[in-house]
Short mmCIF file of C-alpha atoms (C1' of nucleotides) in Angstrom, two decimals:
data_model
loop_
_atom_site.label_atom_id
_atom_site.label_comp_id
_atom_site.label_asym_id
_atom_site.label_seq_id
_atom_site.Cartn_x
_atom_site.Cartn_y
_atom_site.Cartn_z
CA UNK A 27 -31.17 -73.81 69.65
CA UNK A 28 -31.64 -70.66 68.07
CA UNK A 29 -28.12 -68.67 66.83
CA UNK A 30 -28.62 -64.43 67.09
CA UNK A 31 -27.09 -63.36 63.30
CA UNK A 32 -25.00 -59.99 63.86
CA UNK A 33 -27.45 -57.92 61.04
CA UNK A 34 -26.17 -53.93 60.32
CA UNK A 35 -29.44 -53.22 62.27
CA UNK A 36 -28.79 -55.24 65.22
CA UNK A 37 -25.45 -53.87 65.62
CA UNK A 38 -26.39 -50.08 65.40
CA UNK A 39 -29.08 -50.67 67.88
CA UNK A 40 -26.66 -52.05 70.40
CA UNK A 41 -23.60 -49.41 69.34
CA UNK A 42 -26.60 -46.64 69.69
CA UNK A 43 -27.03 -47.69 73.35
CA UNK A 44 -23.82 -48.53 74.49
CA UNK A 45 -22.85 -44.97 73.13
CA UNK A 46 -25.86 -42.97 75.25
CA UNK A 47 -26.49 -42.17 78.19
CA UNK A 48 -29.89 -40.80 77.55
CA UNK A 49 -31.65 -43.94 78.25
CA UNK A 50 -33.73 -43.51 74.83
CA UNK A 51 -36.69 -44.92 74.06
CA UNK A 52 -37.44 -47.42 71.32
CA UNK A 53 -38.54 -44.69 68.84
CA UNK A 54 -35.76 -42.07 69.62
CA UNK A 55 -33.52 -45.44 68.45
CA UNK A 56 -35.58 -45.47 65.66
CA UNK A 57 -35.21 -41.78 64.68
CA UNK A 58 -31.65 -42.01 65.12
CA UNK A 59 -30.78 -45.15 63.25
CA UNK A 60 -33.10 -43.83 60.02
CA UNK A 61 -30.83 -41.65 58.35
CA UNK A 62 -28.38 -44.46 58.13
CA UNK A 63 -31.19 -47.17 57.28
CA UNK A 64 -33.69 -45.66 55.54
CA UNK A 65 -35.70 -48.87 55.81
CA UNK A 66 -35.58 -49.39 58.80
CA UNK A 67 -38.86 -50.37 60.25
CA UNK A 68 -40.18 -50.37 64.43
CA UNK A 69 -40.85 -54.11 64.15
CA UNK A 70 -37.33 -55.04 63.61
CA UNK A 71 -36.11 -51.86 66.46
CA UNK A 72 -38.64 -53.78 68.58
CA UNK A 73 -37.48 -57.49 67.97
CA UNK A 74 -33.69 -56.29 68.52
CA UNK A 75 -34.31 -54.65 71.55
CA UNK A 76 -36.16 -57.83 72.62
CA UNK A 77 -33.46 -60.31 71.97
CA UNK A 78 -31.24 -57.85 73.01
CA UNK A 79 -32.71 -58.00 76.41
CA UNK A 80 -33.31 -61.49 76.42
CA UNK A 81 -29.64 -62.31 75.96
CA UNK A 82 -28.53 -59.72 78.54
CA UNK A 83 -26.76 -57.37 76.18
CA UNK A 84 -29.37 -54.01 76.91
CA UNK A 85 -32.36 -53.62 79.90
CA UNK A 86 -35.28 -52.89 79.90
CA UNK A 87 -36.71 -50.01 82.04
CA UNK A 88 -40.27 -48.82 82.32
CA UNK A 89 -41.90 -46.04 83.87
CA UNK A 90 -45.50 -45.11 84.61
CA UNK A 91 -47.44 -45.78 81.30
CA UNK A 92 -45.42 -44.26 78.75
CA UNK A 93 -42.73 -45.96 76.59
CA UNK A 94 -40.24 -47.84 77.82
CA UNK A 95 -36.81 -46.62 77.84
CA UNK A 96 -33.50 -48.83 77.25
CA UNK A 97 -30.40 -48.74 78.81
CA UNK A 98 -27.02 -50.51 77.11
CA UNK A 99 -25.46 -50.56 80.71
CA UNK A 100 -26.69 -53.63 81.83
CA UNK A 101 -25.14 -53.54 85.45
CA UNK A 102 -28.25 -53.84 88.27
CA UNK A 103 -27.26 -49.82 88.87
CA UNK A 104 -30.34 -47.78 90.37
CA UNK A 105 -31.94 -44.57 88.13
CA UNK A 106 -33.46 -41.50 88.91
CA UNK A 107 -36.00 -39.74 87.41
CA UNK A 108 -36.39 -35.97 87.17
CA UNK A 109 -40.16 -35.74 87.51
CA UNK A 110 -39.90 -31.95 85.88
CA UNK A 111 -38.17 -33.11 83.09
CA UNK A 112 -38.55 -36.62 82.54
CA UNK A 113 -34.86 -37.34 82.19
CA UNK A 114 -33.39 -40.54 83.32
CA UNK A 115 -30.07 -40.73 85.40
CA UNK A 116 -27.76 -43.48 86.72
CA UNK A 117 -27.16 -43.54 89.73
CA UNK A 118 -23.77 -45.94 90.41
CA UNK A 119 -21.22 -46.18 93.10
CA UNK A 120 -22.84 -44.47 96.08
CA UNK A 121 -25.19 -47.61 95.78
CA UNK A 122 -22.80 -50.75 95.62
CA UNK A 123 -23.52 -51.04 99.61
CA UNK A 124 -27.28 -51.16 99.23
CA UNK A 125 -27.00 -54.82 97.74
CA UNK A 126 -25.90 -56.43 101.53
CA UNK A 127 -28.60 -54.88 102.97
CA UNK A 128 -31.16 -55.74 100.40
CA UNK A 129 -30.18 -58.99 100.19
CA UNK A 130 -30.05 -59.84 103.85
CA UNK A 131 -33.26 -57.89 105.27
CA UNK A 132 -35.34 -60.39 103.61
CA UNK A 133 -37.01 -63.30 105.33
CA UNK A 134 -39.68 -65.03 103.49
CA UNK A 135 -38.47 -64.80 99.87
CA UNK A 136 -35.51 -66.21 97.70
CA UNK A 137 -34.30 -62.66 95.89
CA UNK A 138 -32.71 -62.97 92.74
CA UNK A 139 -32.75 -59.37 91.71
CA UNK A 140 -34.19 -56.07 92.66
CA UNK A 141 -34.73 -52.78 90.99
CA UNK A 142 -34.81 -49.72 93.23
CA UNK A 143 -35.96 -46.28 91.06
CA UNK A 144 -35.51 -42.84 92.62
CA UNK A 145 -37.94 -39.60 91.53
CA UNK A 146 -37.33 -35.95 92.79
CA UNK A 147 -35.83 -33.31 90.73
CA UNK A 148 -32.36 -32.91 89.26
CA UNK A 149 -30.32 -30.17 89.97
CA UNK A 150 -30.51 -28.38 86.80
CA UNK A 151 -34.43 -28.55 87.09
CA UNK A 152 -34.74 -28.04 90.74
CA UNK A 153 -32.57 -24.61 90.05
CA UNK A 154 -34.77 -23.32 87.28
CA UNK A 155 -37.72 -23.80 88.95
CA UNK A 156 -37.15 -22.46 92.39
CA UNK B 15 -61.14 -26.55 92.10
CA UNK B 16 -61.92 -30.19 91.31
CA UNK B 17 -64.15 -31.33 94.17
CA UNK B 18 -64.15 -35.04 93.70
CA UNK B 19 -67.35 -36.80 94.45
CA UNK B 20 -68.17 -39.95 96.41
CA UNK B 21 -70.03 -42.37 94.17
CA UNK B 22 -70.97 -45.55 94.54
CA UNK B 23 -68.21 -47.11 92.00
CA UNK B 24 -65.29 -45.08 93.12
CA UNK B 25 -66.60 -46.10 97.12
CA UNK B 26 -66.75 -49.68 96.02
CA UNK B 27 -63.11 -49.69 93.90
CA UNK B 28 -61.35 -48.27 96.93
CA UNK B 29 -63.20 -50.39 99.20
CA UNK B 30 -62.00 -53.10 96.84
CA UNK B 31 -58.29 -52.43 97.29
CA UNK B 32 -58.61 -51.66 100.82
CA UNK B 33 -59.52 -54.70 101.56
CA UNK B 34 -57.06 -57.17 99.37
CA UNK B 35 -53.72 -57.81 99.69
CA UNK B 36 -53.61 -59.28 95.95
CA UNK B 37 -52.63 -56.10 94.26
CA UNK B 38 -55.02 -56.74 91.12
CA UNK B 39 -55.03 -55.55 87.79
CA UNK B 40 -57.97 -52.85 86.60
CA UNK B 41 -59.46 -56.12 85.12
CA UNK B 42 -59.66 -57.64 88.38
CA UNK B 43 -61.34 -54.99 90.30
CA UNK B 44 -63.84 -54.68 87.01
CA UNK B 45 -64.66 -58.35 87.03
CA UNK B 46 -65.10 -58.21 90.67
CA UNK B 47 -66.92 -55.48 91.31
CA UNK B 48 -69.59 -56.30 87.47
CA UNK B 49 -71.71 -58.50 89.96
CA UNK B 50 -72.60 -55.33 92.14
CA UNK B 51 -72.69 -53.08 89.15
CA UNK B 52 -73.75 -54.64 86.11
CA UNK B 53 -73.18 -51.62 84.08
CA UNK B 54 -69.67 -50.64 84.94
CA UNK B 55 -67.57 -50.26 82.46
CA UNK B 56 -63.88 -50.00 82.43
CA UNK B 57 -63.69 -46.62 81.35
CA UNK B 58 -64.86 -45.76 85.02
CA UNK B 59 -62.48 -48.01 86.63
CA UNK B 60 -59.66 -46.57 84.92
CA UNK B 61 -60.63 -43.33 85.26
CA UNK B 62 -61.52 -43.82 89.13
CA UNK B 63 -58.19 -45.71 89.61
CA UNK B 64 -56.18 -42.86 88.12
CA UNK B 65 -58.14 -40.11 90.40
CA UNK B 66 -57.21 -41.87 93.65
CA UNK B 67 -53.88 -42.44 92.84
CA UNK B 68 -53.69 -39.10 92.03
CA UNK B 69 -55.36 -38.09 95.37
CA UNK B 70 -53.15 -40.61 97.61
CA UNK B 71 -55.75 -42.94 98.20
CA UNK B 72 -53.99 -45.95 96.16
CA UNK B 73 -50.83 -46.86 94.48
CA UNK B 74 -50.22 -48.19 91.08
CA UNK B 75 -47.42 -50.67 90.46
CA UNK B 76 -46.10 -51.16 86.63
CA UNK B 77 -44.01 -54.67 86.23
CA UNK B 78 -42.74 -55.41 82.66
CA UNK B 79 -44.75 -55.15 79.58
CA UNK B 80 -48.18 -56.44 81.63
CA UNK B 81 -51.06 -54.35 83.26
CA UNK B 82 -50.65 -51.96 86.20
CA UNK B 83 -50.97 -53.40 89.04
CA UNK B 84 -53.14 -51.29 92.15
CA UNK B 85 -52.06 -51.29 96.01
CA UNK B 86 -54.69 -49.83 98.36
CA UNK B 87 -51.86 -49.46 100.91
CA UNK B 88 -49.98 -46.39 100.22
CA UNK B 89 -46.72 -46.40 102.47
CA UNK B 90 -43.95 -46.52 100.57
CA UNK B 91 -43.25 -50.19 100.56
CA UNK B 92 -41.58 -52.46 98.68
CA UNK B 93 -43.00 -55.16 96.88
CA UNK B 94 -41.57 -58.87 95.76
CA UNK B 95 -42.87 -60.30 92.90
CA UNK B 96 -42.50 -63.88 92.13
CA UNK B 97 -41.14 -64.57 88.66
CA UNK B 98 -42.07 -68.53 88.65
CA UNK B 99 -46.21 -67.42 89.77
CA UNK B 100 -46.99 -63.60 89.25
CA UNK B 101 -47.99 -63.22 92.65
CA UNK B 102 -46.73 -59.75 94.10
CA UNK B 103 -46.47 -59.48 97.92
CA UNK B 104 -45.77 -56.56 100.25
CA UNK B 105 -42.80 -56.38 101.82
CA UNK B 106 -42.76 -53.97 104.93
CA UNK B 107 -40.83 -53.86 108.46
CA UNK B 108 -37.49 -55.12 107.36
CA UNK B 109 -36.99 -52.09 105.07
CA UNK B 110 -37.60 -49.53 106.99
CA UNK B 111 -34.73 -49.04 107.68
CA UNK B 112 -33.76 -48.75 104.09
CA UNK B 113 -35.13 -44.99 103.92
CA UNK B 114 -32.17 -43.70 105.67
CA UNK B 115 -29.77 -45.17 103.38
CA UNK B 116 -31.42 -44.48 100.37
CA UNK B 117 -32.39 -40.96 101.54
CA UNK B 118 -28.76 -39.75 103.09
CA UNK B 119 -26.54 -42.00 100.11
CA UNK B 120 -27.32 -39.81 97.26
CA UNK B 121 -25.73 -35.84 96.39
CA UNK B 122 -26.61 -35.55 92.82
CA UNK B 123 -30.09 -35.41 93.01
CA UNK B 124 -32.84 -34.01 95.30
CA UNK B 125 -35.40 -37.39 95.96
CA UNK B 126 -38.40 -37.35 96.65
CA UNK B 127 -39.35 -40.67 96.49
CA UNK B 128 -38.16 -44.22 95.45
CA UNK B 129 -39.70 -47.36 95.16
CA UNK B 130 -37.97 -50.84 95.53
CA UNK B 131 -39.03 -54.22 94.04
CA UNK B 132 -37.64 -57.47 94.37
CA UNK B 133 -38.05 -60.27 92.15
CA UNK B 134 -37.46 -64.26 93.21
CA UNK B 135 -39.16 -67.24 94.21
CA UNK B 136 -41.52 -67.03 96.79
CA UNK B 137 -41.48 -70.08 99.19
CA UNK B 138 -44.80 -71.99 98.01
CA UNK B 139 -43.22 -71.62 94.90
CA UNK B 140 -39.87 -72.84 95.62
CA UNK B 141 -40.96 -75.67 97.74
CA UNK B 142 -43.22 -76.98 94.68
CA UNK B 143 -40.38 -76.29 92.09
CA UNK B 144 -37.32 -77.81 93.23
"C1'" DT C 23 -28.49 -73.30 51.14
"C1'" DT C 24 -31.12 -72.28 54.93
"C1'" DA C 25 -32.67 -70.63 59.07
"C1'" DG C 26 -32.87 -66.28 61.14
"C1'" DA C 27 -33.84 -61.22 60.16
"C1'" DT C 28 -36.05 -57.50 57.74
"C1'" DG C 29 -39.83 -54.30 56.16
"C1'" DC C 30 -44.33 -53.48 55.87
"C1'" DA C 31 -48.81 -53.25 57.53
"C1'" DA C 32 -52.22 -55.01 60.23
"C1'" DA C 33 -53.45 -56.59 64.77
"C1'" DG C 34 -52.95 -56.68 69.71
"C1'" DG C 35 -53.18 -55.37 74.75
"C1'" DG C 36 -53.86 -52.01 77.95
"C1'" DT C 37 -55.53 -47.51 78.74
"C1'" DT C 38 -57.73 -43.10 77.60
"C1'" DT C 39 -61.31 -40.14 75.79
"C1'" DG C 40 -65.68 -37.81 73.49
"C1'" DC C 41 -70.22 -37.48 74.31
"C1'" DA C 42 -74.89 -37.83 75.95
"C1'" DA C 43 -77.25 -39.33 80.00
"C1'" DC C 44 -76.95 -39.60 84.87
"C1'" DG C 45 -76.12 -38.78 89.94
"C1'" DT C 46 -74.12 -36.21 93.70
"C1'" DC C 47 -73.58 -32.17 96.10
"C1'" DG D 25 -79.35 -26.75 88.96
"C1'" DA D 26 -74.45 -27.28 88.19
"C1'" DC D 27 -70.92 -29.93 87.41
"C1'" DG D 28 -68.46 -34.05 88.26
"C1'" DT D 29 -69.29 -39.02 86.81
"C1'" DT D 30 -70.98 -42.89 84.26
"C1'" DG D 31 -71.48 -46.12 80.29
"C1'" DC D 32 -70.51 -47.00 75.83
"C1'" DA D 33 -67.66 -47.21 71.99
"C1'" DA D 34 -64.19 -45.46 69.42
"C1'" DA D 35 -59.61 -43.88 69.57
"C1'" DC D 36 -55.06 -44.00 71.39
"C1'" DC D 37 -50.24 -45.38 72.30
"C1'" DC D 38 -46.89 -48.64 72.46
"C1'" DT D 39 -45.64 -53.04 71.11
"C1'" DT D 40 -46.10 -57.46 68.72
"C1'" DT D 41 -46.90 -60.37 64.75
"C1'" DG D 42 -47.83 -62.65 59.91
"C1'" DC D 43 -45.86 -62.97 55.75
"C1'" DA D 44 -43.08 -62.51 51.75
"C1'" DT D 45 -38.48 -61.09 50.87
"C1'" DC D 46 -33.81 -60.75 52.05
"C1'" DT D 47 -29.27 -61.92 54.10
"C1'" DA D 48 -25.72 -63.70 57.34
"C1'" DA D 49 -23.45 -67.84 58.10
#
DNA sequence: TTAGATGCAAAGGGTTTGCAACGTC
DNA sequence: GACGTTGCAAACCCTTTGCATCTAA
């Protein structure tokens, strides 16, 4: 069995993302974590976020083909994304309900999870633009 | 204006997905389709696979850290993916009724879209595994 | 002390792109 | 004939990995 050491870098990844909500991506992590580890290098931002995931402490969320983002909230919470601006939002309460349905509308599978990702505009972009 | 024009390869992808229900990978349609066309290369599959997506002919579907996956069915519908086999299936009828609550539960933001996936067992799958 | 973690750089997978030749309208 | 498209290969982006060194336990 493998035991997860609690390593400086480790720790500021996880601190970084339980203390955003910007859903960053692993190289805005990186950018932010480098003035305090000058070393610091993308493998190991890549292999934390990895086990990170792994062990449930972070998700994972891609989008279309561009880097993936991260999210420290680890709750199965929907997001929506601004396609004007590319910002990433939770979405939380309003959503709680949607599980039942989910859940029971399904015949012929055995659900475990289920991601559901909203795309539109947010109000400060859908303001500017109109 | 972009007129797009009807070639042989971009008749013969769409054709492709029209007429699947696997939702393959650009390697798929590329291998499938090499017989017919022994020069194609994958630049022209990608590139034809991003032009009818971007026309509304086809859909792509992003899972993980893997290749995009392509849907020649374009209603919005979601899609289960089995976590024990790969396999991704369409899910339709029984969510229907999920537009409503998606569309009429959210204030924040204006939607435009959303897309759903579940992830389980399916039942081949859970019969042979258990 | 010792396995796991780091930093570095090179490699990897999937996708995109520059360019000359080609095919469709 | 004009211009979008193809085939090829190189480039690209994001992510992973091999290895020697380091460090948490």
């Amino acid at each position: 069995m493998i035991t997860h050491r609690n390593t400086q870098q480790r720790r500021a990844i996880l601190d970084y993302l339980r203390n955003t909500v910007s859903h960053p991506r692993a190289e805005d992590i990186y950018v932010s974590l480098k003035s305090n580890f000058p070393s610091l290098s993308f493998g190991t931002v890549y292999r934390n976020l990895r086990i990170l995931s792994e062990i449930g402490e972070i998700q994972e969320l891609r989008y279309g083909n561009s880097a993936s983002r991260f999210d420290g909230n680890t709750t199965n919470h929907p997001h929506f994304t601004c396609e004007l601006c590319g910002s990433v939002f939770d979405v939380e309460e309003e959503f709680i309900k949607l599980d039942k349905v989910i859940f029971s509308g399904v015949k012929n599978f055995v659900i475990k999870s289920y991601r559901l990702e909203l795309f539109g505009s947010c109000l400060h972009c859908k303001n500017s633009h109109s």
